[in-house]
mmCIF file of N, CA and C and ligand atoms in Angstrom:
data_model
loop_
_atom_site.group_PDB
_atom_site.id
_atom_site.type_symbol
_atom_site.label_atom_id
_atom_site.label_comp_id
_atom_site.label_asym_id
_atom_site.label_seq_id
_atom_site.Cartn_x
_atom_site.Cartn_y
_atom_site.Cartn_z
ATOM 1 N N MET A 10 81.672 157.147 130.272
ATOM 2 C CA MET A 10 82.085 156.390 131.456
ATOM 3 C C MET A 10 82.819 157.313 132.422
ATOM 4 N N ALA A 11 82.482 157.216 133.706
ATOM 5 C CA ALA A 11 83.183 158.017 134.724
ATOM 6 C C ALA A 11 84.350 157.197 135.271
ATOM 7 N N TYR A 12 85.506 157.765 135.221
ATOM 8 C CA TYR A 12 86.674 157.066 135.758
ATOM 9 C C TYR A 12 86.741 157.237 137.274
ATOM 10 N N THR A 13 87.172 156.183 137.960
ATOM 11 C CA THR A 13 87.413 156.251 139.401
ATOM 12 C C THR A 13 88.899 156.047 139.645
ATOM 13 N N TYR A 14 89.498 156.982 140.339
ATOM 14 C CA TYR A 14 90.949 156.927 140.580
ATOM 15 C C TYR A 14 91.260 156.088 141.810
ATOM 16 N N ASP A 15 92.169 155.136 141.653
ATOM 17 C CA ASP A 15 92.615 154.283 142.764
ATOM 18 C C ASP A 15 93.906 154.859 143.337
ATOM 19 N N ASP A 16 93.838 155.448 144.537
ATOM 20 C CA ASP A 16 95.023 156.127 145.069
ATOM 21 C C ASP A 16 96.051 155.164 145.661
ATOM 22 N N GLN A 17 95.811 153.866 145.503
ATOM 23 C CA GLN A 17 96.814 152.890 145.929
ATOM 24 C C GLN A 17 97.685 152.422 144.760
ATOM 25 N N ASN A 18 97.496 153.001 143.573
ATOM 26 C CA ASN A 18 98.340 152.569 142.445
ATOM 27 C C ASN A 18 99.785 153.010 142.677
ATOM 28 N N ILE A 19 100.688 152.327 141.979
ATOM 29 C CA ILE A 19 102.116 152.499 142.295
ATOM 30 C C ILE A 19 102.620 153.910 141.994
ATOM 31 N N PHE A 20 102.035 154.572 141.010
ATOM 32 C CA PHE A 20 102.513 155.925 140.715
ATOM 33 C C PHE A 20 101.982 156.930 141.741
ATOM 34 N N ALA A 21 100.807 156.667 142.306
ATOM 35 C CA ALA A 21 100.331 157.501 143.414
ATOM 36 C C ALA A 21 101.291 157.367 144.600
ATOM 37 N N LYS A 22 101.775 156.155 144.825
ATOM 38 C CA LYS A 22 102.733 155.941 145.922
ATOM 39 C C LYS A 22 104.050 156.654 145.643
ATOM 40 N N ILE A 23 104.474 156.658 144.381
ATOM 41 C CA ILE A 23 105.682 157.410 144.022
ATOM 42 C C ILE A 23 105.458 158.897 144.287
ATOM 43 N N LEU A 24 104.306 159.413 143.890
ATOM 44 C CA LEU A 24 104.027 160.847 144.094
ATOM 45 C C LEU A 24 103.983 161.200 145.574
ATOM 46 N N ARG A 25 103.544 160.284 146.419
ATOM 47 C CA ARG A 25 103.497 160.552 147.873
ATOM 48 C C ARG A 25 104.844 160.299 148.528
ATOM 49 N N GLY A 26 105.827 159.824 147.753
ATOM 50 C CA GLY A 26 107.150 159.560 148.309
ATOM 51 C C GLY A 26 107.227 158.261 149.093
ATOM 52 N N GLU A 27 106.251 157.378 148.883
ATOM 53 C CA GLU A 27 106.225 156.115 149.635
ATOM 54 C C GLU A 27 107.141 155.067 149.022
ATOM 55 N N ILE A 28 107.390 155.183 147.727
ATOM 56 C CA ILE A 28 108.381 154.317 147.091
ATOM 57 C C ILE A 28 109.283 155.194 146.226
ATOM 58 N N PRO A 29 110.539 154.747 146.074
ATOM 59 C CA PRO A 29 111.507 155.612 145.390
ATOM 60 C C PRO A 29 111.321 155.642 143.876
ATOM 61 N N ASN A 30 111.904 156.644 143.276
ATOM 62 C CA ASN A 30 111.951 156.707 141.813
ATOM 63 C C ASN A 30 113.218 157.433 141.416
ATOM 64 N N THR A 31 113.608 157.259 140.166
ATOM 65 C CA THR A 31 114.758 158.001 139.635
ATOM 66 C C THR A 31 114.198 159.136 138.797
ATOM 67 N N THR A 32 114.140 160.321 139.426
ATOM 68 C CA THR A 32 113.491 161.465 138.789
ATOM 69 C C THR A 32 114.357 162.045 137.680
ATOM 70 N N VAL A 33 113.703 162.334 136.563
ATOM 71 C CA VAL A 33 114.358 162.991 135.434
ATOM 72 C C VAL A 33 114.006 164.481 135.437
ATOM 73 N N LEU A 34 112.751 164.791 135.754
ATOM 74 C CA LEU A 34 112.282 166.183 135.757
ATOM 75 C C LEU A 34 111.070 166.283 136.675
ATOM 76 N N GLU A 35 111.038 167.319 137.489
ATOM 77 C CA GLU A 35 109.837 167.604 138.279
ATOM 78 C C GLU A 35 109.426 169.035 138.022
ATOM 79 N N THR A 36 108.149 169.227 137.732
ATOM 80 C CA THR A 36 107.607 170.567 137.519
ATOM 81 C C THR A 36 106.436 170.752 138.489
ATOM 82 N N GLU A 37 105.779 171.883 138.401
ATOM 83 C CA GLU A 37 104.685 172.155 139.341
ATOM 84 C C GLU A 37 103.615 171.065 139.293
ATOM 85 N N HIS A 38 103.280 170.608 138.104
ATOM 86 C CA HIS A 38 102.153 169.672 137.953
ATOM 87 C C HIS A 38 102.537 168.302 137.399
ATOM 88 N N SER A 39 103.800 168.055 137.169
ATOM 89 C CA SER A 39 104.204 166.819 136.490
ATOM 90 C C SER A 39 105.482 166.251 137.095
ATOM 91 N N LEU A 40 105.640 164.931 136.924
ATOM 92 C CA LEU A 40 106.864 164.251 137.369
ATOM 93 C C LEU A 40 107.275 163.277 136.271
ATOM 94 N N ALA A 41 108.568 163.260 135.975
ATOM 95 C CA ALA A 41 109.103 162.305 135.001
ATOM 96 C C ALA A 41 110.185 161.494 135.678
ATOM 97 N N PHE A 42 110.167 160.186 135.438
ATOM 98 C CA PHE A 42 111.154 159.307 136.082
ATOM 99 C C PHE A 42 111.482 158.138 135.167
ATOM 100 N N GLN A 43 112.570 157.468 135.479
ATOM 101 C CA GLN A 43 113.016 156.328 134.666
ATOM 102 C C GLN A 43 112.072 155.147 134.861
ATOM 103 N N ASP A 44 111.724 154.485 133.753
ATOM 104 C CA ASP A 44 110.952 153.249 133.852
ATOM 105 C C ASP A 44 111.834 152.181 134.511
ATOM 106 N N ILE A 45 111.235 151.419 135.426
ATOM 107 C CA ILE A 45 111.996 150.429 136.185
ATOM 108 C C ILE A 45 112.397 149.229 135.314
ATOM 109 N N GLN A 46 111.705 149.011 134.210
ATOM 110 C CA GLN A 46 112.036 147.914 133.291
ATOM 111 C C GLN A 46 112.159 148.478 131.889
ATOM 112 N N PRO A 47 113.273 149.179 131.611
ATOM 113 C CA PRO A 47 113.377 149.911 130.339
ATOM 114 C C PRO A 47 113.314 148.990 129.126
ATOM 115 N N GLN A 48 112.553 149.436 128.139
ATOM 116 C CA GLN A 48 112.383 148.691 126.883
ATOM 117 C C GLN A 48 113.249 149.274 125.766
ATOM 118 N N ALA A 49 113.988 150.321 126.074
ATOM 119 C CA ALA A 49 114.859 150.976 125.098
ATOM 120 C C ALA A 49 115.914 151.739 125.901
ATOM 121 N N PRO A 50 117.012 152.148 125.258
ATOM 122 C CA PRO A 50 118.053 152.879 126.006
ATOM 123 C C PRO A 50 117.504 154.100 126.748
ATOM 124 N N THR A 51 116.559 154.798 126.150
ATOM 125 C CA THR A 51 115.827 155.847 126.868
ATOM 126 C C THR A 51 114.403 155.362 127.072
ATOM 127 N N HIS A 52 113.986 155.285 128.329
ATOM 128 C CA HIS A 52 112.595 154.897 128.625
ATOM 129 C C HIS A 52 112.175 155.664 129.877
ATOM 130 N N ILE A 53 111.484 156.753 129.633
ATOM 131 C CA ILE A 53 111.092 157.677 130.698
ATOM 132 C C ILE A 53 109.571 157.732 130.744
ATOM 133 N N LEU A 54 109.037 157.742 131.953
ATOM 134 C CA LEU A 54 107.591 157.886 132.153
ATOM 135 C C LEU A 54 107.310 159.299 132.627
ATOM 136 N N VAL A 55 106.267 159.907 132.077
ATOM 137 C CA VAL A 55 105.871 161.252 132.501
ATOM 138 C C VAL A 55 104.442 161.170 133.016
ATOM 139 N N ILE A 56 104.247 161.621 134.248
ATOM 140 C CA ILE A 56 102.916 161.552 134.859
ATOM 141 C C ILE A 56 102.497 162.935 135.358
ATOM 142 N N PRO A 57 101.198 163.197 135.326
ATOM 143 C CA PRO A 57 100.718 164.405 135.998
ATOM 144 C C PRO A 57 100.655 164.124 137.501
ATOM 145 N N LYS A 58 100.764 165.155 138.310
ATOM 146 C CA LYS A 58 100.670 164.955 139.763
ATOM 147 C C LYS A 58 99.223 164.769 140.218
ATOM 148 N N GLY A 59 98.291 165.221 139.417
ATOM 149 C CA GLY A 59 96.878 165.099 139.769
ATOM 150 C C GLY A 59 96.371 163.676 139.560
ATOM 151 N N PRO A 60 95.190 163.376 140.142
ATOM 152 C CA PRO A 60 94.652 162.013 140.139
ATOM 153 C C PRO A 60 93.888 161.680 138.861
ATOM 154 N N TYR A 61 94.629 161.447 137.797
ATOM 155 C CA TYR A 61 94.009 161.134 136.504
ATOM 156 C C TYR A 61 94.362 159.712 136.091
ATOM 157 N N VAL A 62 93.345 158.963 135.696
ATOM 158 C CA VAL A 62 93.512 157.541 135.394
ATOM 159 C C VAL A 62 94.248 157.335 134.071
ATOM 160 N N CYS A 63 93.912 158.151 133.088
ATOM 161 C CA CYS A 63 94.399 157.890 131.728
ATOM 162 C C CYS A 63 94.304 159.177 130.912
ATOM 163 N N PHE A 64 94.722 159.081 129.659
ATOM 164 C CA PHE A 64 94.865 160.298 128.862
ATOM 165 C C PHE A 64 93.545 161.033 128.667
ATOM 166 N N ASP A 65 92.477 160.304 128.358
ATOM 167 C CA ASP A 65 91.210 160.997 128.096
ATOM 168 C C ASP A 65 90.615 161.571 129.383
ATOM 169 N N HIS A 66 90.820 160.869 130.515
ATOM 170 C CA HIS A 66 90.387 161.416 131.810
ATOM 171 C C HIS A 66 91.081 162.754 132.066
ATOM 172 N N PHE A 67 92.374 162.790 131.798
ATOM 173 C CA PHE A 67 93.167 164.007 131.981
ATOM 174 C C PHE A 67 92.713 165.101 131.011
ATOM 175 N N ALA A 68 92.591 164.729 129.745
ATOM 176 C CA ALA A 68 92.248 165.727 128.722
ATOM 177 C C ALA A 68 90.890 166.358 128.979
ATOM 178 N N GLN A 69 89.970 165.579 129.561
ATOM 179 C CA GLN A 69 88.619 166.081 129.802
ATOM 180 C C GLN A 69 88.469 166.829 131.120
ATOM 181 N N ASN A 70 89.379 166.602 132.067
ATOM 182 C CA ASN A 70 89.172 167.130 133.418
ATOM 183 C C ASN A 70 90.283 168.012 133.975
ATOM 184 N N ALA A 71 91.470 167.907 133.454
ATOM 185 C CA ALA A 71 92.584 168.686 134.013
ATOM 186 C C ALA A 71 92.426 170.164 133.657
ATOM 187 N N SER A 72 93.053 171.003 134.464
ATOM 188 C CA SER A 72 93.045 172.445 134.184
ATOM 189 C C SER A 72 93.990 172.748 133.022
ATOM 190 N N ASP A 73 93.792 173.913 132.430
ATOM 191 C CA ASP A 73 94.704 174.328 131.362
ATOM 192 C C ASP A 73 96.143 174.361 131.868
ATOM 193 N N ALA A 74 96.329 174.797 133.116
ATOM 194 C CA ALA A 74 97.684 174.878 133.674
ATOM 195 C C ALA A 74 98.316 173.484 133.765
ATOM 196 N N GLU A 75 97.523 172.501 134.196
ATOM 197 C CA GLU A 75 98.062 171.130 134.293
ATOM 198 C C GLU A 75 98.416 170.584 132.921
ATOM 199 N N ILE A 76 97.538 170.821 131.949
ATOM 200 C CA ILE A 76 97.771 170.284 130.610
ATOM 201 C C ILE A 76 98.989 170.947 129.975
ATOM 202 N N THR A 77 99.078 172.238 130.124
ATOM 203 C CA THR A 77 100.237 172.942 129.562
ATOM 204 C C THR A 77 101.521 172.446 130.204
ATOM 205 N N ASP A 78 101.504 172.335 131.523
ATOM 206 C CA ASP A 78 102.691 171.887 132.251
ATOM 207 C C ASP A 78 103.116 170.492 131.777
ATOM 208 N N TYR A 79 102.138 169.619 131.598
ATOM 209 C CA TYR A 79 102.429 168.227 131.216
ATOM 210 C C TYR A 79 103.038 168.151 129.819
ATOM 211 N N VAL A 80 102.423 168.839 128.887
ATOM 212 C CA VAL A 80 102.938 168.808 127.517
ATOM 213 C C VAL A 80 104.315 169.455 127.448
ATOM 214 N N ARG A 81 104.479 170.558 128.167
ATOM 215 C CA ARG A 81 105.794 171.219 128.187
ATOM 216 C C ARG A 81 106.848 170.328 128.841
ATOM 217 N N ALA A 82 106.454 169.567 129.848
ATOM 218 C CA ALA A 82 107.408 168.657 130.500
ATOM 219 C C ALA A 82 107.915 167.624 129.503
ATOM 220 N N VAL A 83 107.010 167.081 128.689
ATOM 221 C CA VAL A 83 107.442 166.123 127.656
ATOM 222 C C VAL A 83 108.436 166.798 126.714
ATOM 223 N N GLY A 84 108.121 168.007 126.298
ATOM 224 C CA GLY A 84 109.018 168.733 125.398
ATOM 225 C C GLY A 84 110.374 168.990 126.026
ATOM 226 N N GLU A 85 110.373 169.333 127.299
ATOM 227 C CA GLU A 85 111.624 169.610 128.008
ATOM 228 C C GLU A 85 112.492 168.354 128.088
ATOM 229 N N ILE A 86 111.852 167.229 128.349
ATOM 230 C CA ILE A 86 112.614 165.975 128.427
ATOM 231 C C ILE A 86 113.211 165.630 127.063
ATOM 232 N N CYS A 87 112.450 165.802 126.010
ATOM 233 C CA CYS A 87 112.989 165.543 124.666
ATOM 234 C C CYS A 87 114.233 166.390 124.426
ATOM 235 N N LYS A 88 114.187 167.633 124.877
ATOM 236 C CA LYS A 88 115.354 168.507 124.718
ATOM 237 C C LYS A 88 116.506 168.029 125.595
ATOM 238 N N MET A 89 116.201 167.743 126.868
ATOM 239 C CA MET A 89 117.245 167.303 127.807
ATOM 240 C C MET A 89 117.943 166.038 127.325
ATOM 241 N N GLU A 90 117.168 165.137 126.729
ATOM 242 C CA GLU A 90 117.704 163.835 126.317
ATOM 243 C C GLU A 90 118.239 163.852 124.884
ATOM 244 N N GLY A 91 118.126 164.996 124.206
ATOM 245 C CA GLY A 91 118.655 165.116 122.848
ATOM 246 C C GLY A 91 117.935 164.243 121.841
ATOM 247 N N LEU A 92 116.618 164.183 121.942
ATOM 248 C CA LEU A 92 115.873 163.239 121.113
ATOM 249 C C LEU A 92 115.486 163.784 119.743
ATOM 250 N N GLU A 93 115.746 165.067 119.501
ATOM 251 C CA GLU A 93 115.327 165.645 118.224
ATOM 252 C C GLU A 93 116.018 164.956 117.052
ATOM 253 N N GLU A 94 117.275 164.600 117.226
ATOM 254 C CA GLU A 94 118.064 164.120 116.091
ATOM 255 C C GLU A 94 117.550 162.786 115.538
ATOM 256 N N ASN A 95 117.360 161.820 116.405
ATOM 257 C CA ASN A 95 117.003 160.477 115.929
ATOM 258 C C ASN A 95 115.553 160.095 116.185
ATOM 259 N N GLY A 96 114.846 160.918 116.902
ATOM 260 C CA GLY A 96 113.425 160.669 117.117
ATOM 261 C C GLY A 96 113.138 159.788 118.318
ATOM 262 N N PHE A 97 111.862 159.539 118.519
ATOM 263 C CA PHE A 97 111.414 158.818 119.711
ATOM 264 C C PHE A 97 109.992 158.347 119.470
ATOM 265 N N ARG A 98 109.469 157.596 120.420
ATOM 266 C CA ARG A 98 108.057 157.203 120.371
ATOM 267 C C ARG A 98 107.414 157.578 121.702
ATOM 268 N N LEU A 99 106.202 158.111 121.589
ATOM 269 C CA LEU A 99 105.418 158.496 122.762
ATOM 270 C C LEU A 99 104.216 157.561 122.821
ATOM 271 N N ILE A 100 104.052 156.865 123.952
ATOM 272 C CA ILE A 100 102.965 155.892 124.072
ATOM 273 C C ILE A 100 102.162 156.189 125.329
ATOM 274 N N ALA A 101 100.836 156.186 125.193
ATOM 275 C CA ALA A 101 99.950 156.274 126.360
ATOM 276 C C ALA A 101 99.001 155.080 126.312
ATOM 277 N N ASN A 102 99.418 153.972 126.891
ATOM 278 C CA ASN A 102 98.549 152.797 126.964
ATOM 279 C C ASN A 102 97.334 153.149 127.818
ATOM 280 N N THR A 103 96.161 152.743 127.346
ATOM 281 C CA THR A 103 94.939 153.145 128.043
ATOM 282 C C THR A 103 93.946 151.994 128.127
ATOM 283 N N GLY A 104 93.573 151.680 129.359
ATOM 284 C CA GLY A 104 92.494 150.720 129.593
ATOM 285 C C GLY A 104 92.836 149.288 129.205
ATOM 286 N N ARG A 105 91.789 148.483 129.086
ATOM 287 C CA ARG A 105 91.970 147.049 128.827
ATOM 288 C C ARG A 105 92.630 146.785 127.486
ATOM 289 N N ASP A 106 92.044 147.329 126.433
ATOM 290 C CA ASP A 106 92.570 147.019 125.105
ATOM 291 C C ASP A 106 93.927 147.671 124.868
ATOM 292 N N GLY A 107 94.179 148.785 125.544
ATOM 293 C CA GLY A 107 95.477 149.441 125.442
ATOM 294 C C GLY A 107 96.527 148.819 126.341
ATOM 295 N N VAL A 108 96.127 147.838 127.129
ATOM 296 C CA VAL A 108 97.013 147.116 128.060
ATOM 297 C C VAL A 108 97.752 148.091 128.982
ATOM 298 N N GLN A 109 96.934 148.826 129.719
ATOM 299 C CA GLN A 109 97.472 149.763 130.717
ATOM 300 C C GLN A 109 97.575 149.027 132.047
ATOM 301 N N ASP A 110 98.786 148.921 132.587
ATOM 302 C CA ASP A 110 98.985 148.204 133.856
ATOM 303 C C ASP A 110 98.791 149.109 135.064
ATOM 304 N N VAL A 111 99.250 150.332 134.974
ATOM 305 C CA VAL A 111 99.190 151.244 136.126
ATOM 306 C C VAL A 111 98.112 152.300 135.851
ATOM 307 N N PRO A 112 97.071 152.344 136.697
ATOM 308 C CA PRO A 112 95.933 153.232 136.408
ATOM 309 C C PRO A 112 96.135 154.680 136.873
ATOM 310 N N HIS A 113 97.279 155.236 136.499
ATOM 311 C CA HIS A 113 97.557 156.669 136.660
ATOM 312 C C HIS A 113 98.188 157.084 135.343
ATOM 313 N N LEU A 114 97.628 158.113 134.705
ATOM 314 C CA LEU A 114 98.133 158.516 133.380
ATOM 315 C C LEU A 114 99.655 158.581 133.348
ATOM 316 N N HIS A 115 100.216 157.940 132.349
ATOM 317 C CA HIS A 115 101.647 158.073 132.090
ATOM 318 C C HIS A 115 101.857 157.979 130.589
ATOM 319 N N VAL A 116 102.752 158.796 130.083
ATOM 320 C CA VAL A 116 103.243 158.561 128.736
ATOM 321 C C VAL A 116 104.640 157.976 128.851
ATOM 322 N N HIS A 117 104.900 157.014 127.985
ATOM 323 C CA HIS A 117 106.238 156.440 127.859
ATOM 324 C C HIS A 117 106.972 157.238 126.790
ATOM 325 N N ILE A 118 108.175 157.696 127.074
ATOM 326 C CA ILE A 118 109.057 158.251 126.045
ATOM 327 C C ILE A 118 110.137 157.205 125.799
ATOM 328 N N LEU A 119 110.130 156.665 124.587
ATOM 329 C CA LEU A 119 111.069 155.592 124.227
ATOM 330 C C LEU A 119 111.977 156.092 123.119
ATOM 331 N N ALA A 120 113.271 155.817 123.248
ATOM 332 C CA ALA A 120 114.227 156.295 122.252
ATOM 333 C C ALA A 120 115.546 155.568 122.426
ATOM 334 N N GLY A 121 116.451 155.837 121.467
ATOM 335 C CA GLY A 121 117.812 155.326 121.599
ATOM 336 C C GLY A 121 118.103 154.121 120.740
ATOM 337 N N ARG A 122 117.101 153.599 120.069
ATOM 338 C CA ARG A 122 117.293 152.518 119.102
ATOM 339 C C ARG A 122 116.102 152.548 118.147
ATOM 340 N N GLY A 123 116.236 151.870 117.029
ATOM 341 C CA GLY A 123 115.082 151.716 116.143
ATOM 342 C C GLY A 123 113.995 150.973 116.892
ATOM 343 N N LEU A 124 112.783 151.497 116.833
ATOM 344 C CA LEU A 124 111.700 150.960 117.669
ATOM 345 C C LEU A 124 110.747 150.054 116.911
ATOM 346 N N GLY A 125 111.035 149.778 115.650
ATOM 347 C CA GLY A 125 110.204 148.842 114.907
ATOM 348 C C GLY A 125 108.872 149.460 114.509
ATOM 349 N N ARG A 126 108.006 148.614 113.998
ATOM 350 C CA ARG A 126 106.701 149.098 113.581
ATOM 351 C C ARG A 126 105.863 149.472 114.791
ATOM 352 N N MET A 127 104.822 150.224 114.548
ATOM 353 C CA MET A 127 104.062 150.803 115.648
ATOM 354 C C MET A 127 103.371 149.740 116.496
ATOM 355 N N LEU A 128 102.754 148.751 115.856
ATOM 356 C CA LEU A 128 101.961 147.776 116.599
ATOM 357 C C LEU A 128 102.368 146.364 116.240
ATOM 358 N N ALA A 129 102.423 145.520 117.260
ATOM 359 C CA ALA A 129 102.536 144.082 117.024
ATOM 360 C C ALA A 129 101.181 143.489 117.369
ATOM 361 N N ARG A 130 100.681 142.610 116.514
ATOM 362 C CA ARG A 130 99.372 142.021 116.794
ATOM 363 C C ARG A 130 99.473 141.060 117.962
ATOM 364 N N ALA A 131 98.607 141.227 118.966
ATOM 365 C CA ALA A 131 98.605 140.317 120.107
ATOM 366 C C ALA A 131 98.102 138.949 119.652
ATOM 367 N N GLU A 132 98.732 137.912 120.162
ATOM 368 C CA GLU A 132 98.308 136.543 119.767
ATOM 369 C C GLU A 132 97.110 136.140 120.593
HETATM 370 P P1 AMP B 24 101.716 150.504 131.291
HETATM 371 O O1 AMP B 24 101.669 149.066 130.873
HETATM 372 O O2 AMP B 24 101.622 151.456 130.153
HETATM 373 O O3 AMP B 24 100.740 150.806 132.414
HETATM 374 O O4 AMP B 24 103.188 150.728 131.846
HETATM 375 C C1 AMP B 24 103.531 150.725 133.177
HETATM 376 C C2 AMP B 24 105.020 150.938 133.242
HETATM 377 O O5 AMP B 24 105.358 151.256 134.576
HETATM 378 C C3 AMP B 24 105.856 149.716 132.845
HETATM 379 O O6 AMP B 24 106.713 150.085 131.758
HETATM 380 C C4 AMP B 24 106.640 149.401 134.108
HETATM 381 O O7 AMP B 24 107.944 148.940 133.847
HETATM 382 C C5 AMP B 24 106.629 150.727 134.833
HETATM 383 N N1 AMP B 24 106.771 150.668 136.278
HETATM 384 C C6 AMP B 24 106.086 149.889 137.138
HETATM 385 N N2 AMP B 24 106.470 150.131 138.403
HETATM 386 C C7 AMP B 24 107.405 151.094 138.331
HETATM 387 C C8 AMP B 24 108.200 151.779 139.304
HETATM 388 N N3 AMP B 24 108.095 151.518 140.611
HETATM 389 N N4 AMP B 24 109.078 152.716 138.875
HETATM 390 C C9 AMP B 24 109.197 152.983 137.556
HETATM 391 N N5 AMP B 24 108.493 152.375 136.594
HETATM 392 C C10 AMP B 24 107.601 151.441 136.978
#
């Protein structure tokens, strides 16, 4: 399946500076900011600056430089936030079944409390 990027999604608007965000880290190819509706004491979203819909779109099409920058950005945030000690969860919701609301790749970094089991069955 070929993904089509919608440049009107809310994270594209954040990247263009059209709506505000609380930035945690900005690198050449990536931006990390606070989730507006945090689900845990630490809830940070990390997005690539390029127009990628989801994780597999990014993994298949991004340059090595973009991928390296993105993964390193996640690592840097874990260090900045001191997450090594108690751990964290990294989530990349994708598509319909993954219940992805914003069609621009983002990983959620969640931490700061016990996060429960990995999946809750949808009713
Ligand atoms: P997902 O369901 O994985 O697509 O998650 C989208 C996430 O984006 C949710 O956790 C929202 O709370 C978050 N979100 C939506 N709009 C904004 C915004 N303007 N700034 C920061 N986070 C946002």
